[in-house]
Amino acid sequence: MENVIKTPSMSFGEALKTCFKKYATFSGRARRSEFWWFSVLNWLLSIAAYAVEWWKMAKLDEVQNQVAEVMFDEEKMAALTAQAESFDTTFYLLIAVIGIVALLLLLPSLGVAVRRLHDTGKSGWWLLATIIPIVNFVIAIILLIFYLKDSDRNPNKFGPSPKYIVREAVE
């Protein structure tokens, strides 16, 4: 009988709760499910940010078409200008909210990435290699492979496995 017990994967909620509890913790280990669920949150928020940008571009195109139609009508032009200013305020407010959310997620994202590398027995310093120009694409692929790797079953220099529990030998 094997002396290692595998624990169940984390749910989306558990992963987010764990990542925010360990907001700026760069020590220890993180399971694959914790890392990937937090990545899903980041991807969803990125898609929302792009949607805001696409919305702005569509509105801008709409306003440009209306400007061409009312160019010589001062009343309509004034109304269109007021509408554009209102749109700008809303857009910049949304951009500010997106920026604040991105800043709030930066440390937990880095923390869970470092802990995930620790879980596979790798140093968190690998993340710094992504800032090297030209080779950063290759490093990103290597990091993806590390992130996809299963946890080390046994404790490593970064701590005990969060996925596997070593059962004491019973005689």
PDB file of C-alpha atoms in Angstrom:
ATOM      1  CA  MET A   1       0.000   0.000   0.000  1.00  0.00           C
ATOM      2  CA  GLU A   2       1.271   3.444  -0.932  1.00  0.00           C
ATOM      3  CA  ASN A   3       2.083   5.834   1.902  1.00  0.00           C
ATOM      4  CA  VAL A   4       1.091   8.967  -0.065  1.00  0.00           C
ATOM      5  CA  ILE A   5      -2.512  10.248  -0.226  1.00  0.00           C
ATOM      6  CA  LYS A   6      -3.602  12.656  -2.971  1.00  0.00           C
ATOM      7  CA  THR A   7      -5.939  15.421  -1.791  1.00  0.00           C
ATOM      8  CA  PRO A   8      -8.782  16.699  -4.034  1.00  0.00           C
ATOM      9  CA  SER A   9      -8.209  19.664  -6.372  1.00  0.00           C
ATOM     10  CA  MET A  10      -9.113  23.156  -5.242  1.00  0.00           C
ATOM     11  CA  SER A  11     -12.306  24.736  -6.508  1.00  0.00           C
ATOM     12  CA  PHE A  12     -12.349  28.184  -8.115  1.00  0.00           C
ATOM     13  CA  GLY A  13     -13.508  29.799  -4.865  1.00  0.00           C
ATOM     14  CA  GLU A  14     -10.966  27.958  -2.704  1.00  0.00           C
ATOM     15  CA  ALA A  15      -8.153  28.940  -5.058  1.00  0.00           C
ATOM     16  CA  LEU A  16      -9.111  32.626  -5.029  1.00  0.00           C
ATOM     17  CA  LYS A  17      -9.521  32.600  -1.259  1.00  0.00           C
ATOM     18  CA  THR A  18      -6.091  30.990  -0.826  1.00  0.00           C
ATOM     19  CA  CYS A  19      -4.384  33.402  -3.236  1.00  0.00           C
ATOM     20  CA  PHE A  20      -5.847  36.452  -1.532  1.00  0.00           C
ATOM     21  CA  LYS A  21      -5.037  35.042   1.916  1.00  0.00           C
ATOM     22  CA  LYS A  22      -1.431  34.659   0.767  1.00  0.00           C
ATOM     23  CA  TYR A  23      -1.580  38.084  -0.926  1.00  0.00           C
ATOM     24  CA  ALA A  24       2.172  38.745  -1.149  1.00  0.00           C
ATOM     25  CA  THR A  25       3.526  35.394   0.006  1.00  0.00           C
ATOM     26  CA  PHE A  26       6.391  34.156  -2.120  1.00  0.00           C
ATOM     27  CA  SER A  27       7.386  31.215   0.074  1.00  0.00           C
ATOM     28  CA  GLY A  28       5.811  27.798   0.188  1.00  0.00           C
ATOM     29  CA  ARG A  29       4.091  25.859  -2.545  1.00  0.00           C
ATOM     30  CA  ALA A  30       0.913  26.172  -4.646  1.00  0.00           C
ATOM     31  CA  ARG A  31      -1.000  23.400  -6.376  1.00  0.00           C
ATOM     32  CA  ARG A  32      -1.745  23.417 -10.087  1.00  0.00           C
ATOM     33  CA  SER A  33      -5.442  23.994  -9.431  1.00  0.00           C
ATOM     34  CA  GLU A  34      -4.686  27.055  -7.275  1.00  0.00           C
ATOM     35  CA  PHE A  35      -2.418  28.547  -9.937  1.00  0.00           C
ATOM     36  CA  TRP A  36      -4.685  27.833 -12.918  1.00  0.00           C
ATOM     37  CA  TRP A  37      -7.913  29.003 -11.249  1.00  0.00           C
ATOM     38  CA  PHE A  38      -6.222  32.282 -10.333  1.00  0.00           C
ATOM     39  CA  SER A  39      -4.996  32.532 -13.939  1.00  0.00           C
ATOM     40  CA  VAL A  40      -8.592  32.075 -15.123  1.00  0.00           C
ATOM     41  CA  LEU A  41      -9.621  35.044 -12.962  1.00  0.00           C
ATOM     42  CA  ASN A  42      -6.849  37.152 -14.523  1.00  0.00           C
ATOM     43  CA  TRP A  43      -7.868  36.088 -18.047  1.00  0.00           C
ATOM     44  CA  LEU A  44     -11.534  36.927 -17.405  1.00  0.00           C
ATOM     45  CA  LEU A  45     -10.588  40.375 -16.112  1.00  0.00           C
ATOM     46  CA  SER A  46      -8.322  40.915 -19.132  1.00  0.00           C
ATOM     47  CA  ILE A  47     -11.173  40.016 -21.466  1.00  0.00           C
ATOM     48  CA  ALA A  48     -13.361  42.541 -19.630  1.00  0.00           C
ATOM     49  CA  ALA A  49     -10.664  45.199 -20.071  1.00  0.00           C
ATOM     50  CA  TYR A  50     -10.440  44.467 -23.804  1.00  0.00           C
ATOM     51  CA  ALA A  51     -14.242  44.629 -24.038  1.00  0.00           C
ATOM     52  CA  VAL A  52     -14.125  48.134 -22.563  1.00  0.00           C
ATOM     53  CA  GLU A  53     -11.511  49.128 -25.134  1.00  0.00           C
ATOM     54  CA  TRP A  54     -13.559  47.654 -28.002  1.00  0.00           C
ATOM     55  CA  TRP A  55     -16.632  49.475 -26.677  1.00  0.00           C
ATOM     56  CA  LYS A  56     -14.650  52.738 -26.735  1.00  0.00           C
ATOM     57  CA  MET A  57     -13.495  52.143 -30.308  1.00  0.00           C
ATOM     58  CA  ALA A  58     -17.059  51.366 -31.466  1.00  0.00           C
ATOM     59  CA  LYS A  59     -18.390  54.496 -29.757  1.00  0.00           C
ATOM     60  CA  LEU A  60     -15.578  56.587 -31.222  1.00  0.00           C
ATOM     61  CA  ASP A  61     -16.397  55.324 -34.702  1.00  0.00           C
ATOM     62  CA  GLU A  62     -20.083  56.103 -34.117  1.00  0.00           C
ATOM     63  CA  VAL A  63     -19.272  59.661 -32.994  1.00  0.00           C
ATOM     64  CA  GLN A  64     -17.017  60.223 -36.027  1.00  0.00           C
ATOM     65  CA  ASN A  65     -19.833  59.167 -38.347  1.00  0.00           C
ATOM     66  CA  GLN A  66     -22.236  61.539 -36.586  1.00  0.00           C
ATOM     67  CA  VAL A  67     -19.748  64.427 -36.810  1.00  0.00           C
ATOM     68  CA  ALA A  68     -19.649  64.070 -40.576  1.00  0.00           C
ATOM     69  CA  GLU A  69     -23.455  64.261 -40.692  1.00  0.00           C
ATOM     70  CA  VAL A  70     -23.884  67.339 -38.451  1.00  0.00           C
ATOM     71  CA  MET A  71     -20.740  69.259 -39.232  1.00  0.00           C
ATOM     72  CA  PHE A  72     -22.498  72.505 -40.178  1.00  0.00           C
ATOM     73  CA  ASP A  73     -25.354  72.346 -37.616  1.00  0.00           C
ATOM     74  CA  GLU A  74     -24.090  74.141 -34.480  1.00  0.00           C
ATOM     75  CA  GLU A  75     -26.911  72.906 -32.218  1.00  0.00           C
ATOM     76  CA  LYS A  76     -26.445  69.249 -33.117  1.00  0.00           C
ATOM     77  CA  MET A  77     -22.678  69.653 -32.929  1.00  0.00           C
ATOM     78  CA  ALA A  78     -22.936  71.051 -29.367  1.00  0.00           C
ATOM     79  CA  ALA A  79     -25.139  68.099 -28.312  1.00  0.00           C
ATOM     80  CA  LEU A  80     -22.694  65.676 -29.894  1.00  0.00           C
ATOM     81  CA  THR A  81     -19.775  67.346 -28.098  1.00  0.00           C
ATOM     82  CA  ALA A  82     -21.569  67.030 -24.746  1.00  0.00           C
ATOM     83  CA  GLN A  83     -22.268  63.371 -25.470  1.00  0.00           C
ATOM     84  CA  ALA A  84     -18.592  62.787 -26.341  1.00  0.00           C
ATOM     85  CA  GLU A  85     -17.414  64.482 -23.126  1.00  0.00           C
ATOM     86  CA  SER A  86     -19.782  62.327 -21.058  1.00  0.00           C
ATOM     87  CA  PHE A  87     -18.483  59.246 -22.842  1.00  0.00           C
ATOM     88  CA  ASP A  88     -14.875  60.267 -22.162  1.00  0.00           C
ATOM     89  CA  THR A  89     -15.577  60.611 -18.429  1.00  0.00           C
ATOM     90  CA  THR A  90     -17.181  57.155 -18.277  1.00  0.00           C
ATOM     91  CA  PHE A  91     -14.381  55.606 -20.298  1.00  0.00           C
ATOM     92  CA  TYR A  92     -11.611  57.100 -18.157  1.00  0.00           C
ATOM     93  CA  LEU A  93     -13.416  56.016 -14.996  1.00  0.00           C
ATOM     94  CA  LEU A  94     -13.590  52.437 -16.322  1.00  0.00           C
ATOM     95  CA  ILE A  95      -9.910  52.544 -17.283  1.00  0.00           C
ATOM     96  CA  ALA A  96      -9.033  53.752 -13.763  1.00  0.00           C
ATOM     97  CA  VAL A  97     -11.020  50.890 -12.199  1.00  0.00           C
ATOM     98  CA  ILE A  98      -9.304  48.366 -14.505  1.00  0.00           C
ATOM     99  CA  GLY A  99      -5.904  49.819 -13.576  1.00  0.00           C
ATOM    100  CA  ILE A 100      -6.626  49.603  -9.860  1.00  0.00           C
ATOM    101  CA  VAL A 101      -7.827  46.000 -10.189  1.00  0.00           C
ATOM    102  CA  ALA A 102      -4.691  45.118 -12.177  1.00  0.00           C
ATOM    103  CA  LEU A 103      -2.486  46.628  -9.476  1.00  0.00           C
ATOM    104  CA  LEU A 104      -4.409  44.777  -6.755  1.00  0.00           C
ATOM    105  CA  LEU A 105      -3.921  41.471  -8.600  1.00  0.00           C
ATOM    106  CA  LEU A 106      -0.218  41.965  -9.368  1.00  0.00           C
ATOM    107  CA  LEU A 107       1.234  40.710  -6.071  1.00  0.00           C
ATOM    108  CA  PRO A 108      -1.078  37.707  -5.667  1.00  0.00           C
ATOM    109  CA  SER A 109      -0.397  36.736  -9.296  1.00  0.00           C
ATOM    110  CA  LEU A 110       3.361  36.887  -8.799  1.00  0.00           C
ATOM    111  CA  GLY A 111       3.043  35.097  -5.454  1.00  0.00           C
ATOM    112  CA  VAL A 112       1.028  32.177  -6.795  1.00  0.00           C
ATOM    113  CA  ALA A 113       3.366  31.879  -9.817  1.00  0.00           C
ATOM    114  CA  VAL A 114       6.429  31.699  -7.545  1.00  0.00           C
ATOM    115  CA  ARG A 115       4.726  29.205  -5.220  1.00  0.00           C
ATOM    116  CA  ARG A 116       3.719  27.088  -8.253  1.00  0.00           C
ATOM    117  CA  LEU A 117       7.349  27.004  -9.385  1.00  0.00           C
ATOM    118  CA  HIS A 118       8.348  25.998  -5.851  1.00  0.00           C
ATOM    119  CA  ASP A 119       5.815  23.161  -5.996  1.00  0.00           C
ATOM    120  CA  THR A 120       7.672  21.673  -8.952  1.00  0.00           C
ATOM    121  CA  GLY A 121      11.043  22.130  -7.241  1.00  0.00           C
ATOM    122  CA  LYS A 122      12.067  25.215  -9.247  1.00  0.00           C
ATOM    123  CA  SER A 123      13.186  28.599  -7.982  1.00  0.00           C
ATOM    124  CA  GLY A 124      10.856  31.582  -8.254  1.00  0.00           C
ATOM    125  CA  TRP A 125      13.724  33.524  -9.818  1.00  0.00           C
ATOM    126  CA  TRP A 126      12.782  31.879 -13.131  1.00  0.00           C
ATOM    127  CA  LEU A 127      10.096  34.567 -13.451  1.00  0.00           C
ATOM    128  CA  LEU A 128      12.753  37.275 -13.728  1.00  0.00           C
ATOM    129  CA  ALA A 129      14.140  35.592 -16.842  1.00  0.00           C
ATOM    130  CA  THR A 130      11.008  36.661 -18.740  1.00  0.00           C
ATOM    131  CA  ILE A 131      12.214  40.282 -18.761  1.00  0.00           C
ATOM    132  CA  ILE A 132      15.245  39.361 -20.884  1.00  0.00           C
ATOM    133  CA  PRO A 133      14.567  40.476 -24.454  1.00  0.00           C
ATOM    134  CA  ILE A 134      14.719  37.955 -27.301  1.00  0.00           C
ATOM    135  CA  VAL A 135      14.780  34.841 -25.052  1.00  0.00           C
ATOM    136  CA  ASN A 136      11.650  35.741 -23.070  1.00  0.00           C
ATOM    137  CA  PHE A 137       9.420  33.726 -25.439  1.00  0.00           C
ATOM    138  CA  VAL A 138      11.514  30.601 -24.871  1.00  0.00           C
ATOM    139  CA  ILE A 139      11.516  31.224 -21.108  1.00  0.00           C
ATOM    140  CA  ALA A 140       7.712  31.631 -21.194  1.00  0.00           C
ATOM    141  CA  ILE A 141       7.383  28.198 -22.831  1.00  0.00           C
ATOM    142  CA  ILE A 142       9.702  26.679 -20.225  1.00  0.00           C
ATOM    143  CA  LEU A 143       7.639  28.306 -17.457  1.00  0.00           C
ATOM    144  CA  LEU A 144       4.452  26.922 -19.001  1.00  0.00           C
ATOM    145  CA  ILE A 145       5.962  23.439 -18.864  1.00  0.00           C
ATOM    146  CA  PHE A 146       6.885  23.966 -15.203  1.00  0.00           C
ATOM    147  CA  TYR A 147       3.364  25.233 -14.433  1.00  0.00           C
ATOM    148  CA  LEU A 148       1.826  22.158 -16.097  1.00  0.00           C
ATOM    149  CA  LYS A 149       4.062  19.716 -14.217  1.00  0.00           C
ATOM    150  CA  ASP A 150       2.601  17.704 -11.344  1.00  0.00           C
ATOM    151  CA  SER A 151       3.576  18.539  -7.780  1.00  0.00           C
ATOM    152  CA  ASP A 152       6.608  16.890  -6.219  1.00  0.00           C
ATOM    153  CA  ARG A 153       5.139  14.140  -4.037  1.00  0.00           C
ATOM    154  CA  ASN A 154       7.703  14.554  -1.286  1.00  0.00           C
ATOM    155  CA  PRO A 155       8.602  17.655   0.678  1.00  0.00           C
ATOM    156  CA  ASN A 156      11.238  19.768  -1.071  1.00  0.00           C
ATOM    157  CA  LYS A 157      13.330  22.724   0.054  1.00  0.00           C
ATOM    158  CA  PHE A 158      10.235  24.954  -0.273  1.00  0.00           C
ATOM    159  CA  GLY A 159       8.051  22.913   2.103  1.00  0.00           C
ATOM    160  CA  PRO A 160       5.673  19.965   2.200  1.00  0.00           C
ATOM    161  CA  SER A 161       3.496  19.111  -0.791  1.00  0.00           C
ATOM    162  CA  PRO A 162       0.072  20.788  -0.715  1.00  0.00           C
ATOM    163  CA  LYS A 163      -1.295  18.014  -2.937  1.00  0.00           C
ATOM    164  CA  TYR A 164       0.092  14.849  -1.396  1.00  0.00           C
ATOM    165  CA  ILE A 165      -0.072  13.917   2.264  1.00  0.00           C
ATOM    166  CA  VAL A 166       2.594  11.456   3.398  1.00  0.00           C
ATOM    167  CA  ARG A 167       1.008   8.871   5.670  1.00  0.00           C
ATOM    168  CA  GLU A 168       3.088   7.533   8.521  1.00  0.00           C
ATOM    169  CA  ALA A 169       4.005   3.869   8.198  1.00  0.00           C
ATOM    170  CA  VAL A 170       1.741   1.756  10.387  1.00  0.00           C
ATOM    171  CA  GLU A 171       3.264  -1.435  11.751  1.00  0.00           C
TER     172      GLU A 171
END
